[in-house]
């Protein structure tokens, strides 16, 4: 298997190792583009700037996105002459909404009753009904995609010939009639989607279906090199796809790992409470680790376990973090140090609060954005306030020259919810130009 994994805690060093690997090979054909697979547009833009700073210009590379690249590359292995299309979540949402409206099966009656009530006529005559249908279809589409990525055992139970018994045995552990009806409704939807609508003779497939077809492809004699960069988390389905592609390509995986130690066995507080009594949990010092890593790291932990599986038969190289320093000069550095070293003791005594990291409580989302807006102004103008001159004219303060607007980033959990609020706050005040991604 031609797979080599590089791991570092700092993305800047990881990028430099990637750049040195790509551009130090003089034997590479300058007219053949290398492919660096990235998770999103932000990583692509940042990496292009990093390459430009290092090499003077960014040429000879392409930046396909991870999910699309996996599907398209697997499709080439299956049949290069066929234009396959990947099922999107929106495609699933539309198909599920149509099934809820038109399908007469009793298995969908709980969903139809939720949307249309007791009415036998399943017609969308009110905006509220349309919104409820679309939201339910979106939720179910998200569940089905998550099952494909992370719970393939659920999908296998849904698609089995004895699907009712398999679903009850695998997923439904109790006698809750409401839960049973909802799970069986999801199972029925999966069967309609993947056995009838997106069947084996269709060119529109999910990543799971494409991966099943690609297992039959024969490895090629010459192996092109692919670079995977910036992926901090991925699913078991993605891991299987990477493992398969490593038989056909030489893959170099540059992985960001937030911790210098192995932390695949880290557990959340809830997982620990299920294993130990409350008294054991509170009194046993061996159970105490870095609280942030335990509470916020389940996704990264699962990725670590998947990486361990990928490492079998691969060449793994862990770089030393040259930027790591035992001395922490700020609260943020202390938090980072505790996560990197998987330690619970961040400092021997409580640190004095500084502005490296701040937690501000806000009553709603609008106040959050307003607070961020004011913080940016305060940093840009170093706390200076507007003044009125002798003529009564309002004079704006002079901005700092050592910082620019490109140094600021606002991260939100759901852009669809925050977008109108950001636009309202920033447009109404008009002092800070901005862009949304």
Short mmCIF file of C-alpha atoms in Angstrom, two decimals:
data_model
loop_
_atom_site.label_atom_id
_atom_site.label_comp_id
_atom_site.label_asym_id
_atom_site.label_seq_id
_atom_site.Cartn_x
_atom_site.Cartn_y
_atom_site.Cartn_z
CA UNK A 1 0.00 0.00 0.00
CA UNK A 2 1.54 3.34 -1.13
CA UNK A 3 0.46 5.53 1.78
CA UNK A 4 2.71 7.79 3.83
CA UNK A 5 1.36 9.80 6.77
CA UNK A 6 2.99 12.96 8.13
CA UNK A 7 1.69 14.38 11.41
CA UNK A 8 2.27 17.76 13.10
CA UNK A 9 0.44 19.98 15.57
CA UNK A 10 1.17 23.24 13.73
CA UNK A 11 -0.28 23.81 10.28
CA UNK A 12 2.49 26.24 9.22
CA UNK A 13 5.19 23.61 9.71
CA UNK A 14 3.04 20.98 8.06
CA UNK A 15 2.61 23.23 5.00
CA UNK A 16 6.38 23.86 4.79
CA UNK A 17 7.05 20.11 4.81
CA UNK A 18 4.52 19.67 1.99
CA UNK A 19 6.05 22.49 -0.08
CA UNK A 20 9.57 21.12 0.37
CA UNK A 21 8.38 17.68 -0.70
CA UNK A 22 6.67 18.96 -3.86
CA UNK A 23 9.24 21.47 -5.10
CA UNK A 24 12.45 19.72 -4.04
CA UNK A 25 11.97 16.90 -6.55
CA UNK A 26 13.77 18.11 -9.67
CA UNK A 27 12.76 14.97 -11.60
CA UNK A 28 9.09 15.97 -11.65
CA UNK A 29 7.70 17.12 -14.99
CA UNK A 30 7.11 20.91 -14.68
CA UNK A 31 4.17 20.65 -17.10
CA UNK A 32 2.31 18.04 -15.00
CA UNK A 33 0.20 19.52 -12.23
CA UNK A 34 0.40 18.01 -8.77
CA UNK A 35 -2.87 17.61 -6.89
CA UNK A 36 -3.14 18.82 -3.30
CA UNK A 37 -6.46 17.67 -1.88
CA UNK A 38 -7.82 20.13 0.72
CA UNK A 39 -11.00 20.15 2.86
CA UNK A 40 -12.31 23.60 1.88
CA UNK A 41 -11.76 26.90 0.07
CA UNK A 42 -10.17 28.59 3.09
CA UNK A 43 -7.35 26.04 3.33
CA UNK A 44 -6.83 26.32 -0.44
CA UNK A 45 -6.45 30.10 -0.30
CA UNK A 46 -4.15 29.99 2.72
CA UNK A 47 -1.96 27.26 1.19
CA UNK A 48 -1.64 29.18 -2.09
CA UNK A 49 -0.36 32.20 -0.14
CA UNK A 50 2.05 30.00 1.80
CA UNK A 51 3.43 28.47 -1.41
CA UNK A 52 3.79 31.93 -2.96
CA UNK A 53 5.72 33.19 0.07
CA UNK A 54 7.99 30.14 -0.05
CA UNK A 55 8.49 29.79 -3.82
CA UNK A 56 7.71 33.26 -5.15
CA UNK A 57 4.78 31.98 -7.24
CA UNK A 58 2.16 29.25 -6.93
CA UNK A 59 2.18 27.20 -10.16
CA UNK A 60 1.92 23.56 -11.13
CA UNK A 61 -0.62 22.57 -8.49
CA UNK A 62 -4.37 21.99 -8.34
CA UNK A 63 -6.54 22.06 -5.21
CA UNK A 64 -9.54 19.72 -5.51
CA UNK A 65 -11.83 19.44 -2.48
CA UNK A 66 -11.73 16.24 -0.47
CA UNK A 67 -15.24 14.78 -0.91
CA UNK A 68 -15.55 15.62 -4.62
CA UNK A 69 -12.03 14.39 -5.31
CA UNK A 70 -12.62 11.02 -3.65
CA UNK A 71 -15.81 10.44 -5.63
CA UNK A 72 -14.36 11.57 -8.98
CA UNK A 73 -11.15 9.54 -8.52
CA UNK A 74 -13.08 6.41 -7.58
CA UNK A 75 -15.33 7.01 -10.60
CA UNK A 76 -12.26 6.99 -12.89
CA UNK A 77 -11.27 3.61 -11.48
CA UNK A 78 -14.78 2.23 -12.12
CA UNK A 79 -15.25 3.57 -15.67
CA UNK A 80 -13.36 6.62 -17.02
CA UNK A 81 -15.81 6.95 -19.93
CA UNK A 82 -18.90 7.38 -17.74
CA UNK A 83 -19.84 10.80 -16.34
CA UNK A 84 -20.90 9.78 -12.83
CA UNK A 85 -22.56 12.30 -10.54
CA UNK A 86 -22.42 12.28 -6.77
CA UNK A 87 -25.67 12.48 -4.82
CA UNK A 88 -25.77 15.75 -2.89
CA UNK A 89 -27.61 16.34 0.35
CA UNK A 90 -30.00 18.64 -1.54
CA UNK A 91 -30.75 15.81 -4.01
CA UNK A 92 -31.62 13.54 -1.11
CA UNK A 93 -33.72 16.24 0.52
CA UNK A 94 -35.82 16.75 -2.64
CA UNK A 95 -36.31 13.01 -3.18
CA UNK A 96 -37.30 12.46 0.48
CA UNK A 97 -39.80 15.35 0.36
CA UNK A 98 -41.38 13.84 -2.78
CA UNK A 99 -41.61 10.42 -1.13
CA UNK A 100 -43.30 11.85 1.98
CA UNK A 101 -45.89 13.52 -0.27
CA UNK A 102 -46.56 10.76 -2.79
CA UNK A 103 -45.64 7.39 -1.29
CA UNK A 104 -48.58 5.34 0.00
CA UNK A 105 -46.58 2.97 2.19
CA UNK A 106 -47.65 2.59 5.81
CA UNK A 107 -44.01 2.88 6.85
CA UNK A 108 -44.04 6.61 6.09
CA UNK A 109 -47.29 7.33 7.94
CA UNK A 110 -45.54 8.75 11.07
CA UNK A 111 -43.70 11.29 8.90
CA UNK A 112 -46.79 12.14 6.85
CA UNK A 113 -48.86 12.59 10.01
CA UNK A 114 -46.25 14.98 11.40
CA UNK A 115 -46.29 17.12 8.25
CA UNK A 116 -49.95 16.97 7.18
CA UNK A 117 -51.70 16.08 10.43
CA UNK A 118 -54.71 13.76 10.12
CA UNK A 119 -55.63 15.05 6.67
CA UNK A 120 -55.84 12.34 4.01
CA UNK A 121 -55.11 14.89 1.27
CA UNK A 122 -51.34 15.43 1.31
CA UNK A 123 -51.38 18.83 -0.34
CA UNK A 124 -49.14 21.78 0.46
CA UNK A 125 -51.58 24.64 0.82
CA UNK A 126 -49.87 26.61 3.58
CA UNK A 127 -46.39 28.04 3.97
CA UNK A 128 -46.08 26.44 7.38
CA UNK A 129 -46.72 22.96 5.94
CA UNK A 130 -44.14 23.50 3.17
CA UNK A 131 -41.57 24.70 5.70
CA UNK A 132 -42.23 21.73 8.00
CA UNK A 133 -41.90 19.28 5.07
CA UNK A 134 -38.66 20.82 3.80
CA UNK A 135 -37.09 20.95 7.27
CA UNK A 136 -38.02 17.32 7.98
CA UNK A 137 -36.68 16.17 4.61
CA UNK A 138 -33.44 18.07 5.27
CA UNK A 139 -33.03 16.45 8.69
CA UNK A 140 -33.61 12.98 7.29
CA UNK A 141 -31.21 13.61 4.39
CA UNK A 142 -28.53 14.65 6.89
CA UNK A 143 -29.15 11.50 8.97
CA UNK A 144 -28.87 9.23 5.93
CA UNK A 145 -25.60 10.85 4.81
CA UNK A 146 -24.20 10.49 8.34
CA UNK A 147 -25.23 6.82 8.37
CA UNK A 148 -23.34 6.31 5.10
CA UNK A 149 -20.23 8.07 6.39
CA UNK A 150 -20.13 6.80 9.97
CA UNK A 151 -22.67 4.00 10.50
CA UNK A 152 -22.46 1.72 7.49
CA UNK A 153 -23.83 -1.06 9.71
CA UNK A 154 -27.11 0.89 9.84
CA UNK A 155 -27.23 1.15 6.04
CA UNK A 156 -26.50 -2.58 5.68
CA UNK A 157 -29.37 -3.37 8.06
CA UNK A 158 -31.72 -1.05 6.15
CA UNK A 159 -30.85 -2.61 2.76
CA UNK A 160 -30.92 -6.24 3.90
CA UNK A 161 -33.64 -8.53 2.48
CA UNK A 162 -34.87 -9.10 6.03
CA UNK A 163 -34.61 -5.39 6.75
CA UNK A 164 -37.39 -5.17 9.36
CA UNK A 165 -35.84 -7.85 11.59
CA UNK A 166 -32.26 -6.62 10.98
CA UNK A 167 -33.20 -3.02 11.79
CA UNK A 168 -34.95 -4.02 15.00
CA UNK A 169 -32.03 -6.26 16.02
CA UNK A 170 -29.26 -3.75 15.15
CA UNK A 171 -30.73 -0.36 16.01
CA UNK A 172 -33.94 -0.62 18.03
CA UNK A 173 -32.87 -1.85 21.46
CA UNK A 174 -36.10 -1.22 23.39
CA UNK A 175 -39.86 -1.62 22.96
CA UNK A 176 -40.57 2.08 22.38
CA UNK A 177 -43.26 1.98 19.66
CA UNK A 178 -42.71 5.61 18.59
CA UNK A 179 -38.96 5.13 18.20
CA UNK A 180 -39.49 1.89 16.30
CA UNK A 181 -41.86 3.51 13.79
CA UNK A 182 -39.48 6.42 13.13
CA UNK A 183 -36.43 4.19 12.65
CA UNK A 184 -38.36 1.88 10.31
CA UNK A 185 -39.50 4.95 8.35
CA UNK A 186 -35.82 5.90 7.86
CA UNK A 187 -35.07 2.31 6.82
CA UNK A 188 -37.88 2.39 4.25
CA UNK A 189 -36.61 5.71 2.85
CA UNK A 190 -33.11 4.27 2.46
CA UNK A 191 -34.49 1.27 0.59
CA UNK A 192 -36.49 3.48 -1.76
CA UNK A 193 -33.51 5.78 -2.35
CA UNK A 194 -30.70 3.27 -2.83
CA UNK A 195 -32.53 0.22 -4.22
CA UNK A 196 -34.95 2.01 -6.58
CA UNK A 197 -34.20 5.69 -7.23
CA UNK A 198 -30.38 5.50 -7.04
CA UNK A 199 -30.06 1.86 -8.04
CA UNK A 200 -27.06 -0.05 -9.36
CA UNK A 201 -27.79 0.82 -12.98
CA UNK A 202 -27.83 4.55 -12.27
CA UNK A 203 -24.99 6.99 -12.96
CA UNK A 204 -26.00 9.11 -9.93
CA UNK A 205 -24.45 7.46 -6.87
CA UNK A 206 -23.39 8.14 -3.32
CA UNK A 207 -19.75 7.89 -2.21
CA UNK A 208 -20.54 4.57 -0.49
CA UNK A 209 -22.03 3.10 -3.67
CA UNK A 210 -19.09 4.30 -5.75
CA UNK A 211 -16.62 2.81 -3.27
CA UNK A 212 -18.36 -0.57 -3.51
CA UNK A 213 -17.94 -0.51 -7.30
CA UNK A 214 -14.30 0.65 -7.13
CA UNK A 215 -13.18 -2.39 -5.12
CA UNK A 216 -13.32 -4.42 -8.34
CA UNK A 217 -10.90 -2.10 -10.22
CA UNK A 218 -7.43 -3.44 -11.01
CA UNK A 219 -4.37 -1.48 -9.71
CA UNK A 220 -2.44 0.47 -12.34
CA UNK A 221 1.23 -0.14 -13.07
CA UNK A 222 2.33 3.52 -12.71
CA UNK A 223 1.28 5.39 -9.59
CA UNK A 224 0.62 9.13 -9.57
CA UNK A 225 1.38 10.99 -6.33
CA UNK A 226 -1.53 12.62 -4.49
CA UNK A 227 -1.13 14.98 -1.55
CA UNK A 228 -3.80 15.22 1.16
CA UNK A 229 -3.44 18.32 3.33
CA UNK A 230 -5.28 20.03 6.17
CA UNK A 231 -7.70 17.23 7.06
CA UNK A 232 -8.18 17.23 10.82
CA UNK A 233 -11.19 14.87 10.83
CA UNK A 234 -12.72 12.33 8.46
CA UNK A 235 -15.19 9.46 8.64
CA UNK A 236 -14.73 5.66 8.49
CA UNK A 237 -16.08 5.74 4.91
CA UNK A 238 -13.41 8.28 3.93
CA UNK A 239 -10.75 6.09 5.58
CA UNK A 240 -11.86 3.10 3.49
CA UNK A 241 -11.71 5.24 0.33
CA UNK A 242 -8.18 6.45 1.17
CA UNK A 243 -7.11 2.86 1.88
CA UNK A 244 -8.43 1.73 -1.52
CA UNK A 245 -6.89 4.64 -3.43
CA UNK A 246 -3.50 3.84 -1.88
CA UNK A 247 -3.53 0.66 -3.99
CA UNK A 248 -3.78 2.75 -7.17
CA UNK A 249 -1.88 5.95 -6.24
CA UNK A 250 1.01 7.03 -4.07
CA UNK A 251 -0.71 9.05 -1.32
CA UNK A 252 1.06 11.42 1.04
CA UNK A 253 -1.24 12.43 3.88
CA UNK A 254 -0.28 15.59 5.79
CA UNK A 255 -2.38 15.41 8.94
CA UNK A 256 -2.98 18.08 11.60
CA UNK A 257 -2.91 16.55 15.07
CA UNK A 258 -3.77 18.88 17.96
CA UNK A 259 -1.94 16.71 20.50
CA UNK A 260 1.70 15.57 20.51
CA UNK A 261 0.73 12.41 22.39
CA UNK A 262 -1.51 9.55 21.29
CA UNK A 263 -5.01 10.46 22.46
CA UNK A 264 -7.22 7.95 20.69
CA UNK A 265 -8.15 6.54 24.11
CA UNK A 266 -9.29 9.91 25.56
CA UNK A 267 -12.84 9.85 26.88
CA UNK A 268 -15.50 12.52 27.40
CA UNK A 269 -16.76 13.09 30.98
CA UNK A 270 -20.04 11.37 30.04
CA UNK A 271 -18.20 8.28 28.77
CA UNK A 272 -16.21 8.10 32.00
CA UNK A 273 -19.31 8.44 34.18
CA UNK A 274 -20.86 5.47 32.38
CA UNK A 275 -17.80 3.34 33.28
CA UNK A 276 -17.19 4.51 36.87
CA UNK A 277 -19.33 5.45 39.83
CA UNK A 278 -19.61 9.14 40.67
CA UNK A 279 -17.39 8.68 43.72
CA UNK A 280 -14.68 6.91 41.69
CA UNK A 281 -14.89 9.58 39.01
CA UNK A 282 -14.44 12.43 41.51
CA UNK A 283 -11.72 10.85 43.66
CA UNK A 284 -9.48 8.98 41.23
CA UNK A 285 -6.74 11.35 40.02
CA UNK A 286 -5.78 8.93 37.22
CA UNK A 287 -9.06 9.71 35.49
CA UNK A 288 -8.26 13.42 35.22
CA UNK A 289 -6.73 14.63 31.98
CA UNK A 290 -6.97 17.75 29.86
CA UNK A 291 -10.61 18.77 30.16
CA UNK A 292 -10.80 20.62 26.83
CA UNK A 293 -9.29 17.71 24.89
CA UNK A 294 -11.69 15.27 26.52
CA UNK A 295 -14.83 17.39 26.17
CA UNK A 296 -14.29 18.85 22.68
CA UNK A 297 -12.18 16.20 21.00
CA UNK A 298 -14.45 13.22 20.17
CA UNK A 299 -14.27 13.88 16.40
CA UNK A 300 -10.49 14.18 16.46
CA UNK A 301 -10.25 11.12 18.70
CA UNK A 302 -12.20 9.02 16.22
CA UNK A 303 -9.90 10.27 13.47
CA UNK A 304 -6.88 9.17 15.51
CA UNK A 305 -8.33 5.66 15.73
CA UNK A 306 -8.93 5.62 11.98
CA UNK A 307 -5.35 6.80 11.38
CA UNK A 308 -4.04 3.91 13.46
CA UNK A 309 -5.93 1.54 11.14
CA UNK A 310 -4.52 3.33 8.08
CA UNK A 311 -0.98 3.14 9.48
CA UNK A 312 -0.98 -0.65 9.23
CA UNK A 313 1.04 -1.30 6.11
CA UNK A 314 1.83 2.41 5.59
CA UNK A 315 4.88 4.55 6.31
CA UNK A 316 4.16 7.03 9.09
CA UNK A 317 6.41 9.93 10.04
CA UNK A 318 5.79 12.20 13.04
CA UNK A 319 7.64 15.50 12.83
CA UNK A 320 8.94 17.30 15.90
CA UNK A 321 7.12 20.53 16.71
CA UNK A 322 9.94 23.10 16.64
CA UNK A 323 7.60 25.84 17.81
CA UNK A 324 6.75 24.12 21.10
CA UNK A 325 7.99 25.94 24.18
CA UNK A 326 7.48 24.85 27.78
CA UNK A 327 7.27 28.48 28.86
CA UNK A 328 3.77 29.91 28.37
CA UNK A 329 3.54 33.70 28.28
CA UNK A 330 -0.24 34.00 27.92
CA UNK A 331 -3.47 32.24 28.87
CA UNK A 332 -3.93 31.03 25.26
CA UNK A 333 -0.42 29.54 25.15
CA UNK A 334 -1.11 27.76 28.43
CA UNK A 335 -4.31 26.24 27.03
CA UNK A 336 -2.52 25.21 23.83
CA UNK A 337 0.33 23.67 25.82
CA UNK A 338 -2.07 21.62 27.93
CA UNK A 339 -3.82 20.26 24.82
CA UNK A 340 -0.57 19.54 22.97
CA UNK A 341 0.96 17.62 25.89
CA UNK A 342 -2.30 16.03 27.12
CA UNK A 343 -1.81 17.35 30.62
CA UNK A 344 -4.37 18.61 33.11
CA UNK A 345 -2.15 21.02 35.02
CA UNK A 346 -2.00 24.10 32.81
CA UNK A 347 -0.24 26.24 35.40
CA UNK A 348 0.78 25.82 39.06
CA UNK A 349 -1.42 28.78 39.97
CA UNK A 350 -4.27 30.70 38.44
CA UNK A 351 -3.08 32.96 35.64
CA UNK A 352 -3.87 36.63 35.35
CA UNK A 353 -6.46 37.21 32.63
CA UNK A 354 -5.08 38.77 29.45
CA UNK A 355 -6.52 39.47 25.98
CA UNK A 356 -5.04 36.39 24.27
CA UNK A 357 -8.34 34.58 24.76
CA UNK A 358 -11.57 36.05 26.11
CA UNK A 359 -15.02 34.59 26.74
CA UNK A 360 -17.85 37.13 26.54
CA UNK A 361 -21.41 36.21 27.47
CA UNK A 362 -24.03 37.65 25.10
CA UNK A 363 -27.83 37.34 25.37
CA UNK A 364 -28.41 36.58 21.67
CA UNK A 365 -26.71 36.19 18.29
CA UNK A 366 -27.10 39.84 17.31
CA UNK A 367 -25.35 41.01 20.46
CA UNK A 368 -22.55 38.52 19.73
CA UNK A 369 -21.88 40.11 16.33
CA UNK A 370 -22.21 43.65 17.73
CA UNK A 371 -19.65 42.80 20.43
CA UNK A 372 -17.27 41.34 17.85
CA UNK A 373 -17.69 44.44 15.66
CA UNK A 374 -16.81 46.73 18.58
CA UNK A 375 -13.83 44.54 19.52
CA UNK A 376 -12.44 44.78 15.98
CA UNK A 377 -12.77 48.57 16.02
CA UNK A 378 -11.10 48.72 19.42
CA UNK A 379 -8.14 46.66 18.16
CA UNK A 380 -7.84 48.54 14.86
CA UNK A 381 -7.82 51.97 16.51
CA UNK A 382 -6.04 50.88 19.70
CA UNK A 383 -8.87 52.05 21.92
CA UNK A 384 -8.97 55.59 20.47
CA UNK A 385 -12.36 57.23 20.26
CA UNK A 386 -13.75 59.69 17.74
CA UNK A 387 -13.12 63.34 18.56
CA UNK A 388 -14.79 66.62 17.62
CA UNK A 389 -12.47 69.39 16.38
CA UNK A 390 -12.84 73.14 16.88
CA UNK A 391 -15.14 73.43 13.85
CA UNK A 392 -17.51 70.77 15.19
CA UNK A 393 -16.42 68.14 12.66
CA UNK A 394 -16.16 64.54 13.84
CA UNK A 395 -12.62 63.25 13.34
CA UNK A 396 -11.98 59.51 13.08
CA UNK A 397 -8.96 58.13 14.98
CA UNK A 398 -5.86 56.95 13.11
CA UNK A 399 -5.81 53.16 12.61
CA UNK A 400 -2.82 51.06 13.56
CA UNK A 401 -0.31 50.32 10.81
CA UNK A 402 0.88 46.97 12.20
CA UNK A 403 -2.45 45.22 11.66
CA UNK A 404 -4.88 44.89 8.75
CA UNK A 405 -8.43 43.64 8.26
CA UNK A 406 -7.14 40.41 6.71
CA UNK A 407 -5.77 39.51 10.16
CA UNK A 408 -9.34 39.10 11.50
CA UNK A 409 -11.59 36.06 11.08
CA UNK A 410 -15.05 35.46 12.52
CA UNK A 411 -15.96 31.79 12.87
CA UNK A 412 -19.60 30.83 13.45
CA UNK A 413 -21.23 27.41 13.99
CA UNK A 414 -23.93 27.96 11.36
CA UNK A 415 -23.41 30.55 8.61
CA UNK A 416 -27.02 30.24 7.40
CA UNK A 417 -28.23 31.59 10.76
CA UNK A 418 -25.51 34.19 11.27
CA UNK A 419 -25.26 35.56 7.72
CA UNK A 420 -28.25 37.98 7.90
CA UNK A 421 -27.15 39.18 11.35
CA UNK A 422 -23.57 39.82 10.21
CA UNK A 423 -24.80 41.69 7.13
CA UNK A 424 -27.21 43.80 9.21
CA UNK A 425 -24.65 44.81 11.84
CA UNK A 426 -21.71 45.43 9.51
CA UNK A 427 -23.76 47.18 6.80
CA UNK A 428 -25.62 49.45 9.22
CA UNK A 429 -22.39 50.79 10.72
CA UNK A 430 -20.32 50.74 7.54
CA UNK A 431 -16.90 51.27 9.12
CA UNK A 432 -15.48 47.79 8.51
CA UNK A 433 -15.45 46.21 5.03
CA UNK A 434 -15.97 42.45 5.14
CA UNK A 435 -16.45 39.31 3.07
CA UNK A 436 -18.46 36.16 3.76
CA UNK A 437 -17.34 32.62 2.85
#
